[in-house]
Short mmCIF file of C-alpha atoms in Angstrom, two decimals:
data_model
loop_
_atom_site.label_atom_id
_atom_site.label_comp_id
_atom_site.label_asym_id
_atom_site.label_seq_id
_atom_site.Cartn_x
_atom_site.Cartn_y
_atom_site.Cartn_z
CA MET A 13 0.00 0.00 0.00
CA LEU A 14 1.31 3.44 -0.93
CA VAL A 15 1.32 6.08 1.79
CA ILE A 16 1.53 9.76 0.95
CA ASP A 17 4.58 11.50 2.37
CA PHE A 18 3.05 14.93 2.88
CA LEU A 19 6.32 16.52 4.01
CA ALA A 20 8.14 15.36 0.88
CA ALA A 21 5.16 16.45 -1.21
CA GLU A 22 5.21 19.96 0.24
CA LYS A 23 8.93 20.33 -0.47
CA HIS A 24 8.56 19.09 -4.04
CA LEU A 25 5.51 21.21 -4.83
CA ALA A 26 6.91 24.37 -3.24
CA LYS A 27 10.00 24.02 -5.42
CA ALA A 28 8.12 23.09 -8.60
CA ASP A 29 5.36 25.70 -8.48
CA PRO A 30 5.32 29.11 -6.75
CA VAL A 31 1.52 29.16 -6.61
CA MET A 32 1.50 25.85 -4.78
CA ARG A 33 4.16 27.20 -2.43
CA GLY A 34 1.76 30.02 -1.55
CA LEU A 35 -1.17 27.64 -1.03
CA ILE A 36 0.90 25.46 1.29
CA ARG A 37 1.87 28.49 3.38
CA GLN A 38 -1.71 29.75 3.44
CA HIS A 39 -3.52 26.53 4.29
CA GLY A 40 -0.87 24.51 6.13
CA ARG A 41 -0.43 20.76 5.89
CA LEU A 42 -3.41 18.75 4.63
CA SER A 43 -4.00 15.04 5.10
CA ILE A 44 -6.38 12.15 4.42
CA ARG A 45 -8.17 10.44 7.29
CA ALA A 46 -6.38 7.13 7.73
CA GLU A 47 -9.46 5.15 8.81
CA GLU A 48 -10.90 5.60 5.34
CA LEU A 49 -8.05 3.62 3.81
CA ARG A 50 -9.15 0.27 5.23
CA GLN A 51 -12.50 -0.34 3.50
CA ALA A 52 -12.87 -3.31 1.17
CA PRO A 53 -13.32 -2.39 -2.51
CA PHE A 54 -16.92 -3.68 -2.46
CA GLU A 55 -17.86 -1.42 0.43
CA SER A 56 -16.06 1.60 -1.00
CA LEU A 57 -17.73 1.26 -4.39
CA ALA A 58 -21.14 0.46 -2.92
CA ARG A 59 -20.92 3.63 -0.85
CA ALA A 60 -19.82 5.59 -3.92
CA ILE A 61 -22.81 4.28 -5.89
CA ALA A 62 -25.13 5.25 -3.03
CA ASN A 63 -23.74 8.79 -2.99
CA GLN A 64 -24.24 9.43 -6.71
CA GLN A 65 -26.60 12.37 -7.32
CA LEU A 66 -27.54 12.57 -3.63
CA SER A 67 -26.47 14.70 -0.69
CA GLY A 68 -24.16 13.01 1.78
CA ARG A 69 -26.84 13.08 4.48
CA VAL A 70 -29.47 11.35 2.33
CA ALA A 71 -26.95 8.76 1.14
CA ASP A 72 -25.93 8.02 4.73
CA VAL A 73 -29.57 7.39 5.70
CA ILE A 74 -30.06 5.01 2.78
CA LEU A 75 -26.83 3.18 3.53
CA GLY A 76 -27.82 2.83 7.18
CA ARG A 77 -31.10 1.19 6.18
CA PHE A 78 -29.27 -0.98 3.66
CA VAL A 79 -26.86 -2.35 6.27
CA LYS A 80 -29.81 -3.22 8.53
CA LEU A 81 -30.93 -5.71 5.86
CA PHE A 82 -27.93 -7.79 6.95
CA PRO A 83 -28.18 -8.39 10.73
CA GLY A 84 -24.86 -8.77 12.50
CA LYS A 85 -22.89 -7.17 9.67
CA LYS A 86 -21.04 -3.86 9.82
CA PHE A 87 -21.34 -3.87 6.03
CA PRO A 88 -22.41 -6.72 3.71
CA THR A 89 -20.04 -8.53 1.39
CA ALA A 90 -20.65 -9.14 -2.30
CA ARG A 91 -21.90 -12.66 -1.56
CA ASP A 92 -24.24 -11.37 1.18
CA LEU A 93 -26.10 -9.37 -1.46
CA ALA A 94 -27.58 -12.57 -2.89
CA ALA A 95 -29.55 -13.02 0.34
CA VAL A 96 -31.83 -10.04 -0.33
CA THR A 97 -34.22 -9.29 -3.18
CA ASP A 98 -34.21 -6.24 -5.40
CA GLU A 99 -37.49 -5.21 -3.80
CA GLU A 100 -35.92 -5.28 -0.33
CA ILE A 101 -33.05 -3.11 -1.51
CA ARG A 102 -35.51 -0.77 -3.23
CA SER A 103 -37.44 -0.43 0.04
CA VAL A 104 -34.47 1.24 1.77
CA GLY A 105 -34.25 3.97 -0.86
CA PHE A 106 -32.00 2.76 -3.68
CA SER A 107 -33.21 3.50 -7.21
CA TRP A 108 -33.60 0.62 -9.65
CA ALA A 109 -30.55 1.87 -11.57
CA LYS A 110 -28.42 1.80 -8.42
CA ILE A 111 -29.71 -1.66 -7.54
CA ALA A 112 -28.57 -2.86 -10.97
CA ALA A 113 -25.18 -1.24 -10.33
CA LEU A 114 -24.90 -2.93 -6.92
CA ARG A 115 -25.75 -6.31 -8.45
CA ASP A 116 -23.15 -5.84 -11.18
CA LEU A 117 -20.60 -4.74 -8.59
CA ALA A 118 -21.24 -7.85 -6.51
CA ALA A 119 -20.93 -10.10 -9.58
CA LYS A 120 -17.63 -8.50 -10.59
CA VAL A 121 -16.25 -8.82 -7.07
CA ILE A 122 -17.11 -12.52 -7.10
CA ASP A 123 -15.63 -13.15 -10.56
CA GLY A 124 -12.45 -11.27 -9.68
CA THR A 125 -12.82 -8.26 -11.97
CA VAL A 126 -12.95 -6.11 -8.85
CA PRO A 127 -9.87 -7.16 -6.88
CA THR A 128 -9.77 -8.08 -3.22
CA THR A 129 -8.42 -5.69 -0.59
CA ALA A 130 -5.07 -7.49 -0.64
CA LYS A 131 -4.77 -7.53 -4.42
CA ILE A 132 -5.92 -3.98 -5.13
CA HIS A 133 -2.93 -2.55 -3.26
CA LYS A 134 -0.62 -4.36 -5.69
CA LEU A 135 -2.18 -2.83 -8.81
CA SER A 136 -1.20 0.42 -10.50
CA ASP A 137 -3.62 3.34 -10.63
CA GLU A 138 -4.20 2.66 -14.32
CA GLU A 139 -4.98 -1.02 -13.73
CA ILE A 140 -7.43 -0.15 -10.97
CA ILE A 141 -9.21 2.40 -13.17
CA GLU A 142 -9.48 -0.11 -16.03
CA ARG A 143 -10.91 -2.87 -13.85
CA LEU A 144 -13.28 -0.86 -11.69
CA THR A 145 -14.79 1.18 -14.51
CA ALA A 146 -15.98 -2.14 -15.94
CA VAL A 147 -18.63 -2.06 -13.20
CA ARG A 148 -22.00 -0.65 -14.22
CA GLY A 149 -22.45 2.90 -12.95
CA VAL A 150 -18.81 3.35 -11.94
CA GLY A 151 -16.92 5.95 -13.96
CA GLN A 152 -13.35 7.21 -13.86
CA TRP A 153 -14.16 10.03 -11.42
CA THR A 154 -15.59 7.54 -8.91
CA VAL A 155 -12.47 5.38 -9.15
CA GLU A 156 -10.22 8.42 -8.81
CA MET A 157 -12.01 9.31 -5.57
CA LEU A 158 -11.42 5.76 -4.34
CA LEU A 159 -7.75 6.01 -5.25
CA ILE A 160 -7.44 9.20 -3.21
CA PHE A 161 -9.65 8.61 -0.20
CA LYS A 162 -9.66 4.84 0.22
CA LEU A 163 -6.26 3.78 -1.11
CA GLY A 164 -4.26 6.90 -0.35
CA ARG A 165 -2.57 6.94 -3.76
CA PRO A 166 -0.21 9.94 -4.02
CA ASP A 167 -0.41 10.89 -7.70
CA VAL A 168 -4.07 11.29 -8.71
CA LEU A 169 -5.33 14.41 -10.49
CA PRO A 170 -9.08 14.21 -11.29
CA VAL A 171 -9.16 16.77 -14.08
CA ASP A 172 -12.89 16.28 -14.66
CA ASP A 173 -13.75 17.22 -11.08
CA LEU A 174 -15.49 20.60 -11.06
CA GLY A 175 -14.12 21.57 -7.65
CA VAL A 176 -10.54 20.84 -8.72
CA ARG A 177 -10.91 22.91 -11.89
CA GLN A 178 -12.59 25.77 -10.04
CA GLY A 179 -9.92 25.71 -7.35
CA PHE A 180 -7.18 25.87 -9.98
CA THR A 181 -8.91 28.69 -11.84
CA ARG A 182 -9.22 30.71 -8.63
CA ALA A 183 -5.75 29.95 -7.23
CA TYR A 184 -4.01 30.79 -10.49
CA GLY A 185 -6.10 33.89 -11.19
CA LEU A 186 -7.42 32.76 -14.56
CA ALA A 187 -10.03 34.79 -16.40
CA GLU A 188 -11.65 31.67 -17.86
CA PRO A 189 -12.24 28.23 -16.29
CA VAL A 190 -9.36 25.86 -16.95
CA LYS A 191 -10.06 23.00 -19.35
CA PRO A 192 -9.33 19.41 -18.28
CA ARG A 193 -6.64 18.94 -20.93
CA ALA A 194 -4.84 22.13 -19.94
CA LEU A 195 -5.00 21.17 -16.27
CA ARG A 196 -3.60 17.73 -17.03
CA GLU A 197 -0.70 19.21 -19.00
CA TYR A 198 0.11 21.83 -16.37
CA GLY A 199 -0.11 19.19 -13.66
CA GLU A 200 2.83 17.22 -15.04
CA ARG A 201 5.12 19.43 -12.94
CA TRP A 202 3.36 18.22 -9.78
CA ARG A 203 4.18 14.53 -10.25
CA PRO A 204 4.46 12.35 -8.19
CA TYR A 205 2.26 14.24 -5.70
CA ARG A 206 -0.77 15.32 -7.70
CA THR A 207 -3.12 13.98 -5.03
CA VAL A 208 -1.75 16.55 -2.60
CA VAL A 209 -2.36 19.30 -5.16
CA THR A 210 -5.92 18.02 -5.55
CA LEU A 211 -6.46 18.39 -1.80
CA TYR A 212 -5.18 21.97 -1.89
CA LEU A 213 -7.37 22.91 -4.84
CA TRP A 214 -10.42 21.59 -2.99
CA GLN A 215 -9.28 23.54 0.06
CA VAL A 216 -9.21 26.73 -2.04
CA MET A 217 -12.90 26.23 -2.79
CA ARG A 218 -13.76 25.24 0.79
CA ALA A 219 -12.04 28.34 2.16
CA GLY A 220 -14.08 30.43 -0.27
CA GLY A 221 -17.33 28.90 0.94
CA GLN A 222 -17.94 26.99 -2.29
CA GLY A 223 -17.67 23.34 -1.32
CA GLY A 224 -14.56 21.23 -1.29
CA ALA A 225 -13.74 17.54 -1.40
CA PRO A 226 -16.71 15.37 -2.39
CA ALA A 227 -18.37 12.87 -0.08
CA ILE A 228 -18.04 9.30 -1.36
#
């Protein structure tokens, strides 16, 4: 498992980019909550599916009801899902589309497309994106959030994330919103710590009262 060295990241970014040096001084050291890095891939992706197009509070309520369908479990496994019907899952608040996504996720965990907790830590970011986006309803952005918040990968730059683009546009004083391609190209100078930059760009928006890191 890769662990982000935030001190090394700060030194590298401060040297590579004067704007980042200013953000580091302004906002101090950022971090990722370590307890989030221990969830199994099935749980992480199931939670991500639940959060799609919903507020964090509503998603948490639905997930709480969902877990209660499996007495004695902190969170069900992929195989546990076979014990409940679609109608039971629908009754706790999941849409039919999300139920289909959960079923596909469970099937791909069982057939090995979605790797186990032990195996996922041995895969590259690119391999994880390729395998997890094979799941219905799981796109690259969702996997990038998993790479950052659940696996603690150090070099992820989600260029399609609106908050990241807005944070960059504001921090760098641009007159027009940055395009994903331009952000990706500029971000080459931040390697291998683009995740840390992502956290700072979200912090720029949070400090301005306009959101921040997404809930997944």
